[in-house]
mmCIF file of C-alpha atoms in Angstrom:
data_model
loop_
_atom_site.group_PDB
_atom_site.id
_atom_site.type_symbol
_atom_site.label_atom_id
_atom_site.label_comp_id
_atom_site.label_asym_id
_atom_site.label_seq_id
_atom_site.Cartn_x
_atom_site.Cartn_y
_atom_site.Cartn_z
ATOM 1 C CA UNK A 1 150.050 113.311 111.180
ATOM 2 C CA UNK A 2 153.348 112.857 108.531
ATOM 3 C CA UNK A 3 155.414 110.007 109.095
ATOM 4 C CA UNK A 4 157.871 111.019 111.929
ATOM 5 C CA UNK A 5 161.466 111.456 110.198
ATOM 6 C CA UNK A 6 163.858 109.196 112.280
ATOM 7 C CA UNK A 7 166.928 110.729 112.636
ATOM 8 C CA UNK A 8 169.859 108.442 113.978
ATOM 9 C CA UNK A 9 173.129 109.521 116.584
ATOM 10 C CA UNK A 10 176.505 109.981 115.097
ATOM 11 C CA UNK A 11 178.282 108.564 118.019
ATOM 12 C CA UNK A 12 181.290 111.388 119.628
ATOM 13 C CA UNK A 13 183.892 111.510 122.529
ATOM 14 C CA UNK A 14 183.628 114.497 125.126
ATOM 15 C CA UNK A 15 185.284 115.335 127.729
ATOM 16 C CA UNK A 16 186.464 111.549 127.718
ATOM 17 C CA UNK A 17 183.229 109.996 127.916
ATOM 18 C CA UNK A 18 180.164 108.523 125.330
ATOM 19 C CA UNK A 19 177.873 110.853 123.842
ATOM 20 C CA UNK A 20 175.016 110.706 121.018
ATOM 21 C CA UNK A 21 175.196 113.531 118.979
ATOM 22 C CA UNK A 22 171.804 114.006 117.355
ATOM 23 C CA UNK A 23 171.471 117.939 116.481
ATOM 24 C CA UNK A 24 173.284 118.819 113.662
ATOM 25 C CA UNK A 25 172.778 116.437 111.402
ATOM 26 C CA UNK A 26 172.902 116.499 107.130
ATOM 27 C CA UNK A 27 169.352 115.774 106.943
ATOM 28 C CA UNK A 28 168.008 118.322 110.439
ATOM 29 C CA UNK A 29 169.978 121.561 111.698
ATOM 30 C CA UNK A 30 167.359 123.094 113.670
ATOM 31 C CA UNK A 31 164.501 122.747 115.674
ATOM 32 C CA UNK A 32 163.205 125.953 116.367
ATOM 33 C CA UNK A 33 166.258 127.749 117.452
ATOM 34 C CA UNK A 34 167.631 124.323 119.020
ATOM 35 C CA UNK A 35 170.669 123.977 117.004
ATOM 36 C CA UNK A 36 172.478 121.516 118.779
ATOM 37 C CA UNK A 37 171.938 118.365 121.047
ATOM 38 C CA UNK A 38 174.501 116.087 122.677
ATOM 39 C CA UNK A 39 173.030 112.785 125.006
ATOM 40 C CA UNK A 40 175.865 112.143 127.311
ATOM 41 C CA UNK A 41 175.999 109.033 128.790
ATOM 42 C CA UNK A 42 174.490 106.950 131.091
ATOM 43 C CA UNK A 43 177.908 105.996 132.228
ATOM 44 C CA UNK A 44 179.806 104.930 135.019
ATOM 45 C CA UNK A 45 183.187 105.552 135.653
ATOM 46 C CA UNK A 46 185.088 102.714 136.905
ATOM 47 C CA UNK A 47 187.650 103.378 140.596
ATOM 48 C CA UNK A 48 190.811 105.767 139.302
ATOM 49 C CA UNK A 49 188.345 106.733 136.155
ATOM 50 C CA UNK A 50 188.860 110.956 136.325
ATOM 51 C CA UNK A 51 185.148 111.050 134.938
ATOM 52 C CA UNK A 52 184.482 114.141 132.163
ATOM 53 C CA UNK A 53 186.421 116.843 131.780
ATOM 54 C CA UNK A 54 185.868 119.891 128.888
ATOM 55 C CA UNK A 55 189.162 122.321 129.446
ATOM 56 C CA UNK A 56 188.466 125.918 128.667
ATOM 57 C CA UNK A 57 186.987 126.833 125.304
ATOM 58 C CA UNK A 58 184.816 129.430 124.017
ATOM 59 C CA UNK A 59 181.497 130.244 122.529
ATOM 60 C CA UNK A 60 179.997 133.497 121.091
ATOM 61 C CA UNK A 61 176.176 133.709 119.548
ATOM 62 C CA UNK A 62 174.238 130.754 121.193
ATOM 63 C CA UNK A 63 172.890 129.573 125.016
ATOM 64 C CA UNK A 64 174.589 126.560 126.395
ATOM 65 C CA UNK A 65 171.946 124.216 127.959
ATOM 66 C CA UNK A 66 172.701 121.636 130.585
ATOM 67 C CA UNK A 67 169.776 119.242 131.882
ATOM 68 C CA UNK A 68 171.276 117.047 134.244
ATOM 69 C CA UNK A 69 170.124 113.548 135.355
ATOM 70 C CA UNK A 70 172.735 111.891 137.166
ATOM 71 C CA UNK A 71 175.586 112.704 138.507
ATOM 72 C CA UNK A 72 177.260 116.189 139.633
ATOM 73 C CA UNK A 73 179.590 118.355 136.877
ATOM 74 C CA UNK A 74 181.161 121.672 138.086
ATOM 75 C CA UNK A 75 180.548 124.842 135.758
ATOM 76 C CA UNK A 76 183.465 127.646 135.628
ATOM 77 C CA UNK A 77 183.391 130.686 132.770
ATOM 78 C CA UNK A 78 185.083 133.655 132.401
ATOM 79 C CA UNK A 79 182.922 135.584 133.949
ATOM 80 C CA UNK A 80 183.851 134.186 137.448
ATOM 81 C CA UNK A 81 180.761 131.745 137.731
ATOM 82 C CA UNK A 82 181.400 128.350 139.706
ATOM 83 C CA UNK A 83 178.518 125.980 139.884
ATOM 84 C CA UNK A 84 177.508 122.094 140.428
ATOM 85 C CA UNK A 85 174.844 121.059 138.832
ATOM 86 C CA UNK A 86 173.223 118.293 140.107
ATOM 87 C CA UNK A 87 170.056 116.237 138.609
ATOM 88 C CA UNK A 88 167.071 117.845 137.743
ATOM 89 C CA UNK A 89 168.465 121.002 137.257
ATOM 90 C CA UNK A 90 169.173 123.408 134.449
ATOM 91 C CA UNK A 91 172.622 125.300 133.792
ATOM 92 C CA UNK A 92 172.235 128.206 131.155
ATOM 93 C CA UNK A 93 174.789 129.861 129.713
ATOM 94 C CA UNK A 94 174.703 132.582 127.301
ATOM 95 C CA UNK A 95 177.643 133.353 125.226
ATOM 96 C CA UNK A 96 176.745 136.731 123.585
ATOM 97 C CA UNK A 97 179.505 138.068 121.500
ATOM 98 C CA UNK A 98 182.024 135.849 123.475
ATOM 99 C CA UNK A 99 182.802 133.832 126.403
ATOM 100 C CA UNK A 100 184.609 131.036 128.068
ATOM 101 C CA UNK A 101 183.793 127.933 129.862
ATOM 102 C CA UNK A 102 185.030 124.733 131.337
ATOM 103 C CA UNK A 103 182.943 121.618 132.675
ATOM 104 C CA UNK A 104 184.453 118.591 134.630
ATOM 105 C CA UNK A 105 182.521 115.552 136.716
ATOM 106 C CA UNK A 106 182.850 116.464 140.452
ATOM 107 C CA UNK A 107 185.600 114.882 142.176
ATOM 108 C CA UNK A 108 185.024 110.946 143.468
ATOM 109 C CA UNK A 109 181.741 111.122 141.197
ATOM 110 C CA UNK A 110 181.020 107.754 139.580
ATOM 111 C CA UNK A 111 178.213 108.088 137.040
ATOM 112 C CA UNK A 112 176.890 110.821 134.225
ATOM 113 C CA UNK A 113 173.636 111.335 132.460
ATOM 114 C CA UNK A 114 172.757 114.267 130.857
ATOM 115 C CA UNK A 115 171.524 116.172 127.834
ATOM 116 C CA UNK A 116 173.577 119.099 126.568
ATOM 117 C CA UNK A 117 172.076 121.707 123.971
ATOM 118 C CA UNK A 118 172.456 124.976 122.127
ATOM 119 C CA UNK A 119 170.401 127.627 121.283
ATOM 120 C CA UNK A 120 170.917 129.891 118.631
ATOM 121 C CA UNK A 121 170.522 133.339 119.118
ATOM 122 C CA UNK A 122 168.430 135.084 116.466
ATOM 123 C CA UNK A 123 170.161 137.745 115.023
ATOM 124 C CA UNK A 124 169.087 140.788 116.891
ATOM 125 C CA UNK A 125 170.457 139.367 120.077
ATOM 126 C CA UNK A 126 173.968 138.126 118.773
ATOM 127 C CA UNK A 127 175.378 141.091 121.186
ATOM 128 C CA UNK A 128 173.574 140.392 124.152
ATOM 129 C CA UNK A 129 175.876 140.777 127.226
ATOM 130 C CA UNK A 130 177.058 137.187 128.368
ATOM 131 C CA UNK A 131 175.948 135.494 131.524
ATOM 132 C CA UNK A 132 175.046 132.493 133.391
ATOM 133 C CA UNK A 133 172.099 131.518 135.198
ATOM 134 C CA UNK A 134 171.457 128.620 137.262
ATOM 135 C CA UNK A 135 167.725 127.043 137.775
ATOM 136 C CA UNK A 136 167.640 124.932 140.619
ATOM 137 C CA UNK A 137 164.057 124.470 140.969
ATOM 138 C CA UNK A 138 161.616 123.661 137.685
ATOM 139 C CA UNK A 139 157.733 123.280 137.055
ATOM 140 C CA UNK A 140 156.707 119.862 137.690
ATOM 141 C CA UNK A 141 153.872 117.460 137.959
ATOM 142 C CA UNK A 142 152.436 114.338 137.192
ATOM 143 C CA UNK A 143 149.835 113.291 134.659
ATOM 144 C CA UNK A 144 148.550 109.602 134.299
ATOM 145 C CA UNK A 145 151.890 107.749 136.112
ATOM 146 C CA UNK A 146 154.812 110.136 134.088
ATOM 147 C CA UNK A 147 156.303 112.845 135.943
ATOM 148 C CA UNK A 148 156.611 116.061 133.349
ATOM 149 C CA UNK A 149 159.583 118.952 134.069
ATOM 150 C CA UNK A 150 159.149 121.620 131.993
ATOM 151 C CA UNK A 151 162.827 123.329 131.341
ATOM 152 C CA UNK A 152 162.069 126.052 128.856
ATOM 153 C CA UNK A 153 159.058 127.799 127.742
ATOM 154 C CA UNK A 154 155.670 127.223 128.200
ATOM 155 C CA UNK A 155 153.606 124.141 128.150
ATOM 156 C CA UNK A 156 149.502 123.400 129.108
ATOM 157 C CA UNK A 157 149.543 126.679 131.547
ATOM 158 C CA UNK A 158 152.960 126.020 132.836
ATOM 159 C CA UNK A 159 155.838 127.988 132.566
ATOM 160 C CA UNK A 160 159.784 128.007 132.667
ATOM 161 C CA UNK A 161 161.764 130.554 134.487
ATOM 162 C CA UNK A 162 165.056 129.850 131.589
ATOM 163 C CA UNK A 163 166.253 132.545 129.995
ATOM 164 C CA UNK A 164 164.946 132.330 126.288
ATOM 165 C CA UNK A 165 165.430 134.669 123.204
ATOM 166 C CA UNK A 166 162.718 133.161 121.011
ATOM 167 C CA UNK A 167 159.561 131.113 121.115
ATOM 168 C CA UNK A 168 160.674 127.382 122.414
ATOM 169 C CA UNK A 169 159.956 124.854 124.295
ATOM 170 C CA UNK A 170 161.816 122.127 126.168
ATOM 171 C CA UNK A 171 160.113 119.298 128.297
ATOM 172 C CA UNK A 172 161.240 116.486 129.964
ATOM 173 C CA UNK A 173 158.356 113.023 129.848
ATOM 174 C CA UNK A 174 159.299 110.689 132.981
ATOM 175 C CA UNK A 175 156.948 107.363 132.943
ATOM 176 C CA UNK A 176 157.256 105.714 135.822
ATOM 177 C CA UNK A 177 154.622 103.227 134.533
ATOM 178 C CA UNK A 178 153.161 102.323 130.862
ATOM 179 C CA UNK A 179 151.399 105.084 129.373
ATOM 180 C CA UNK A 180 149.670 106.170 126.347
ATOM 181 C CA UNK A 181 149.609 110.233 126.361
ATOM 182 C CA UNK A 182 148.146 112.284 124.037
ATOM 183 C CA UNK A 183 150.110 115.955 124.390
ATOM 184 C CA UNK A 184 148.993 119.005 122.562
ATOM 185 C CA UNK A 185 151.587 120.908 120.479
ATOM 186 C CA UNK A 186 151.262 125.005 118.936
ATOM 187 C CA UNK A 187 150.554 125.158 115.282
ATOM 188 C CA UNK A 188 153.322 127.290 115.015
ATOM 189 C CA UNK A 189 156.043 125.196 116.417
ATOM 190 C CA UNK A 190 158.276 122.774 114.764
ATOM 191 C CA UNK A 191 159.221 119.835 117.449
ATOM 192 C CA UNK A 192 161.236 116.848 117.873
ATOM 193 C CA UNK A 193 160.880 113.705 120.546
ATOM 194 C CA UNK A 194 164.013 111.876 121.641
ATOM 195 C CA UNK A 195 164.213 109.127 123.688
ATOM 196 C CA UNK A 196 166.800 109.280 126.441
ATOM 197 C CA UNK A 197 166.145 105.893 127.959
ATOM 198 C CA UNK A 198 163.690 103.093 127.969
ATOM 199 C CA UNK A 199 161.197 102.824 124.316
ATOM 200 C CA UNK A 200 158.525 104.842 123.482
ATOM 201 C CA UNK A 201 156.195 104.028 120.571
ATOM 202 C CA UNK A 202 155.097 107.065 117.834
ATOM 203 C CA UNK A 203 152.932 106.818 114.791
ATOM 204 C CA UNK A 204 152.796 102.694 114.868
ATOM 205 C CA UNK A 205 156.523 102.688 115.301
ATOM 206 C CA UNK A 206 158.793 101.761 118.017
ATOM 207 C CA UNK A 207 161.811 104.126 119.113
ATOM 208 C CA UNK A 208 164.493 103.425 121.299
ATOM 209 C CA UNK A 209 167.134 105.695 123.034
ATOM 210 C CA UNK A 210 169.657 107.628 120.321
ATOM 211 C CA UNK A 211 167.012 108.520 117.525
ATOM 212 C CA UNK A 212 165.708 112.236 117.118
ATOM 213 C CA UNK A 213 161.968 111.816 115.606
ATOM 214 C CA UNK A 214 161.486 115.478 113.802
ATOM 215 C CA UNK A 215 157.684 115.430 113.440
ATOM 216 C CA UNK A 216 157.242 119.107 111.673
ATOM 217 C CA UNK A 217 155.225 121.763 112.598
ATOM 218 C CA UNK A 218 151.016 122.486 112.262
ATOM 219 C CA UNK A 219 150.185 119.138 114.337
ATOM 220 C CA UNK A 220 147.719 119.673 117.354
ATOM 221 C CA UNK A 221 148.955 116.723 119.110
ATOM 222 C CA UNK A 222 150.904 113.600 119.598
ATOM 223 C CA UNK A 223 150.131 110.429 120.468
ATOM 224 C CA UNK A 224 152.721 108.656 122.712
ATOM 225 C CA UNK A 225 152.869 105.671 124.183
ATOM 226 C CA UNK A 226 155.640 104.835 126.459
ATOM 227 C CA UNK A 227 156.611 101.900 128.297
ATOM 228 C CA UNK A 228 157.619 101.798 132.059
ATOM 229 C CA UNK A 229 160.704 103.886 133.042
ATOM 230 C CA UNK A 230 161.313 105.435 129.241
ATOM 231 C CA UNK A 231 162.219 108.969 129.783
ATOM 232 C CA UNK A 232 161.292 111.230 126.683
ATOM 233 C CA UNK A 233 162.671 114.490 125.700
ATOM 234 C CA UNK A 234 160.609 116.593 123.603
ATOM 235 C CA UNK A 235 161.608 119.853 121.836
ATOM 236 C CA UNK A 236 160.013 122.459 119.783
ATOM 237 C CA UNK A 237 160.248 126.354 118.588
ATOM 238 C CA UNK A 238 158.791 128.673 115.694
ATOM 239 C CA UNK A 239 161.129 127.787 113.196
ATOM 240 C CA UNK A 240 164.462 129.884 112.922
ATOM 241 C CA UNK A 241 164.006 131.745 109.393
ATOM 242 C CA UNK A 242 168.149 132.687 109.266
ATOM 243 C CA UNK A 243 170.783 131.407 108.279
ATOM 244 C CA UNK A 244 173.126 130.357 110.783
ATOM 245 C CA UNK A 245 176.755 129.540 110.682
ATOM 246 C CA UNK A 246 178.167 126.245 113.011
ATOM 247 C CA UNK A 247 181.850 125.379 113.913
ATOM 248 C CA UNK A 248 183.089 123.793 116.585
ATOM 249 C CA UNK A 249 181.619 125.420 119.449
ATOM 250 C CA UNK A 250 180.424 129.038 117.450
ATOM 251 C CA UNK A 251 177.615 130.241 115.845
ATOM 252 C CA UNK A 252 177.443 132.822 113.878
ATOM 253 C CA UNK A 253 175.275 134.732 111.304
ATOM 254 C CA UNK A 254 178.135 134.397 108.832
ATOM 255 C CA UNK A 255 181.326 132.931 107.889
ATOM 256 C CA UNK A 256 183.355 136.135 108.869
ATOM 257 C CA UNK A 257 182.072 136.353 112.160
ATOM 258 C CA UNK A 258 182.761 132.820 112.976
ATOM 259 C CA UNK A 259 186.489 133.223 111.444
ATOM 260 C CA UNK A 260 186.740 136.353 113.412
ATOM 261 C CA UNK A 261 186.119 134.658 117.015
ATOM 262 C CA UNK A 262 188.013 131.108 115.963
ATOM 263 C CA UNK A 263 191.112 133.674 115.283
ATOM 264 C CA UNK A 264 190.068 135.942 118.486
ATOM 265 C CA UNK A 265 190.600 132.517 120.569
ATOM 266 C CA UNK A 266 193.787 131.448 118.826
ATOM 267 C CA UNK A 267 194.860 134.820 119.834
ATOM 268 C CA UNK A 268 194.244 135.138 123.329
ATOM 269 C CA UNK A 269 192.448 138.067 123.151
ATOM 270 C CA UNK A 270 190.337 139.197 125.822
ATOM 271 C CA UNK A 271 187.178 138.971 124.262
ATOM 272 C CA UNK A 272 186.759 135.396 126.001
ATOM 273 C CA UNK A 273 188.802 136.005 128.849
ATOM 274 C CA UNK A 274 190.171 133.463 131.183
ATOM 275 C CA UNK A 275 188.235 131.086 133.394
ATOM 276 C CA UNK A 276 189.260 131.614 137.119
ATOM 277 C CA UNK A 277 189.882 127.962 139.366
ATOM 278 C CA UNK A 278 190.258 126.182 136.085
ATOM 279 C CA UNK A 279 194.538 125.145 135.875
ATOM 280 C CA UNK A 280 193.640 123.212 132.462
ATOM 281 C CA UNK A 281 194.795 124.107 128.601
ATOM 282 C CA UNK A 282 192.616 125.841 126.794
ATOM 283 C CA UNK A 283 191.191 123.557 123.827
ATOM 284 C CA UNK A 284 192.897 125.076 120.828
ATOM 285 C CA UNK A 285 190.120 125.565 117.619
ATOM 286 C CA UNK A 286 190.336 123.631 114.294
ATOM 287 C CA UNK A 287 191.105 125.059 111.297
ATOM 288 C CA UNK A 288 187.771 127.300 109.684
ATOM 289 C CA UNK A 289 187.101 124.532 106.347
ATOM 290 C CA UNK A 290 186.186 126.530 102.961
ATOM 291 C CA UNK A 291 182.242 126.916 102.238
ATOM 292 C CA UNK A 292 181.164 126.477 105.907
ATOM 293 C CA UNK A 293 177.507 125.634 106.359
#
């Protein structure tokens, strides 16, 4: 295979905790149509700490994705939705042309760890309606001491019940002992490995938590090794051939249409709506900088 293109965090605040931000970065925008990816955490909030809290703020053309692995974080959007998610489970959100959200650590909850993505919606289905589902309950098993969760797509015969708009895959690598795993991978897919805790060990080289590997597309396989109680992420998708437009919490096909929501939200308007339970200010939006990529 190519050497593996390491890919180092920019480190960010959210919601008042720690978080790796990995996906965008100069050098990667996209893995498949995985266009962003946030590690929050592990942390653990010390007695009077309020934990994490996002106030309202809005999204149009992508799916929010929430894999949670410790700790409890309560979901509200405009569209009346109000769910915990709890560890091992999957919140998906899907902005369409607009919609509005808030997240905040359950009350008298004293530790986070999760990964938070987008998906970018190709195109055709910029004007899907919006909506929320919740997934509970994921594929699992166990191959060779690592448990594997499968959260979107399909994988060796497997598959996800996430809501997905184009070809992807997202799968969660558990060891709970040492382990040298050879997986297979689609021709046609371009993926990208991420360690979320412990070390894992890729092409002769070893990676530690905070560093997206890219490893390209038209490879058969990898060959992991992983020491005991690493937990891997690995992501992949046909590549994304459009352009796509990222600011703040948009994405867009252009520059207009992301200038059209950010001045939508400054406005009120009811395109995003309100988010019902939620008593917090809305996060105002940044100013749109010239020649947005």
């Amino acid at each position: 295979m190519n050497q593996p293109e390491r890919l180092p965090a920019r480190q960010a605040n959210v919601g008042g905790i720690p978080v790796a931000r990995l996906l965008p970065v100069r050098q990667r925008r996209l893995i498949g149509a995985w266009c962003f990816l946030d590690h929050a955490g592990p942390v653990r909030f010390t007695a009077g700490q309020p934990g994490m809290r996002v106030g309202p703020h809005p999204h149009i053309g992508l799916q929010t994705f929430t894999w949670m692995l410790k700790g409890q974080v309560l979901h509200r959007d405009s569209l009346g939705h109000e769910q915990v998610i709890r560890p091992g489970q999957v919140n998906l959100m899907t902005a369409g042309p607009g919609i509005a959200h808030s997240e905040e650590s359950v009350a008298g909850e004293q530790e986070l760890h999760a990964a938070q993505l987008w998906i970018a919606l190709p195109e055709a289905d910029r004007h899907t309606p919006p909506r929320f589902d919740h997934y509970p309950r994921l594929p699992m098993w166990s191959q060779q001491g690592v448990c594997f969760t499968l959260l979107a797509g399909e994988y060796t015969g497997h598959r996800a019940p996430t809501l997905l708009f184009s070809p992807l895959v997202g799968l969660d690598l558990h060891a709970r002992q040492a382990a040298t795993l050879i997986l297979p991978l689609r021709l046609e897919f371009e993926y990208g490995l991420l360690a979320l805790e412990g070390s894992m060990t890729l092409a002769g080289e070893q990676i530690g938590p905070d560093e997206l590997v890219y490893l390209g597309s038209a490879l058969a396989h990898v060959e992991l090794a992983l020491e005991p109680g690493t937990r891997v992420l690995l992501l992949g998708g046909e590549p994304l051939k459009e352009q796509i437009y990222i600011w703040w919490n948009l994405v867009g096909h252009s520059e207009a249409e992301i200038a059209e929501a950010l001045a939508d939200w400054q406005a009120g308007s009811p395109r995003f709506g309100t988010v019902p339970g939620d008593d917090g200010e809305p996060l105002p939006a940044p100013p749109l900088p010239a020649g947005l990529k």
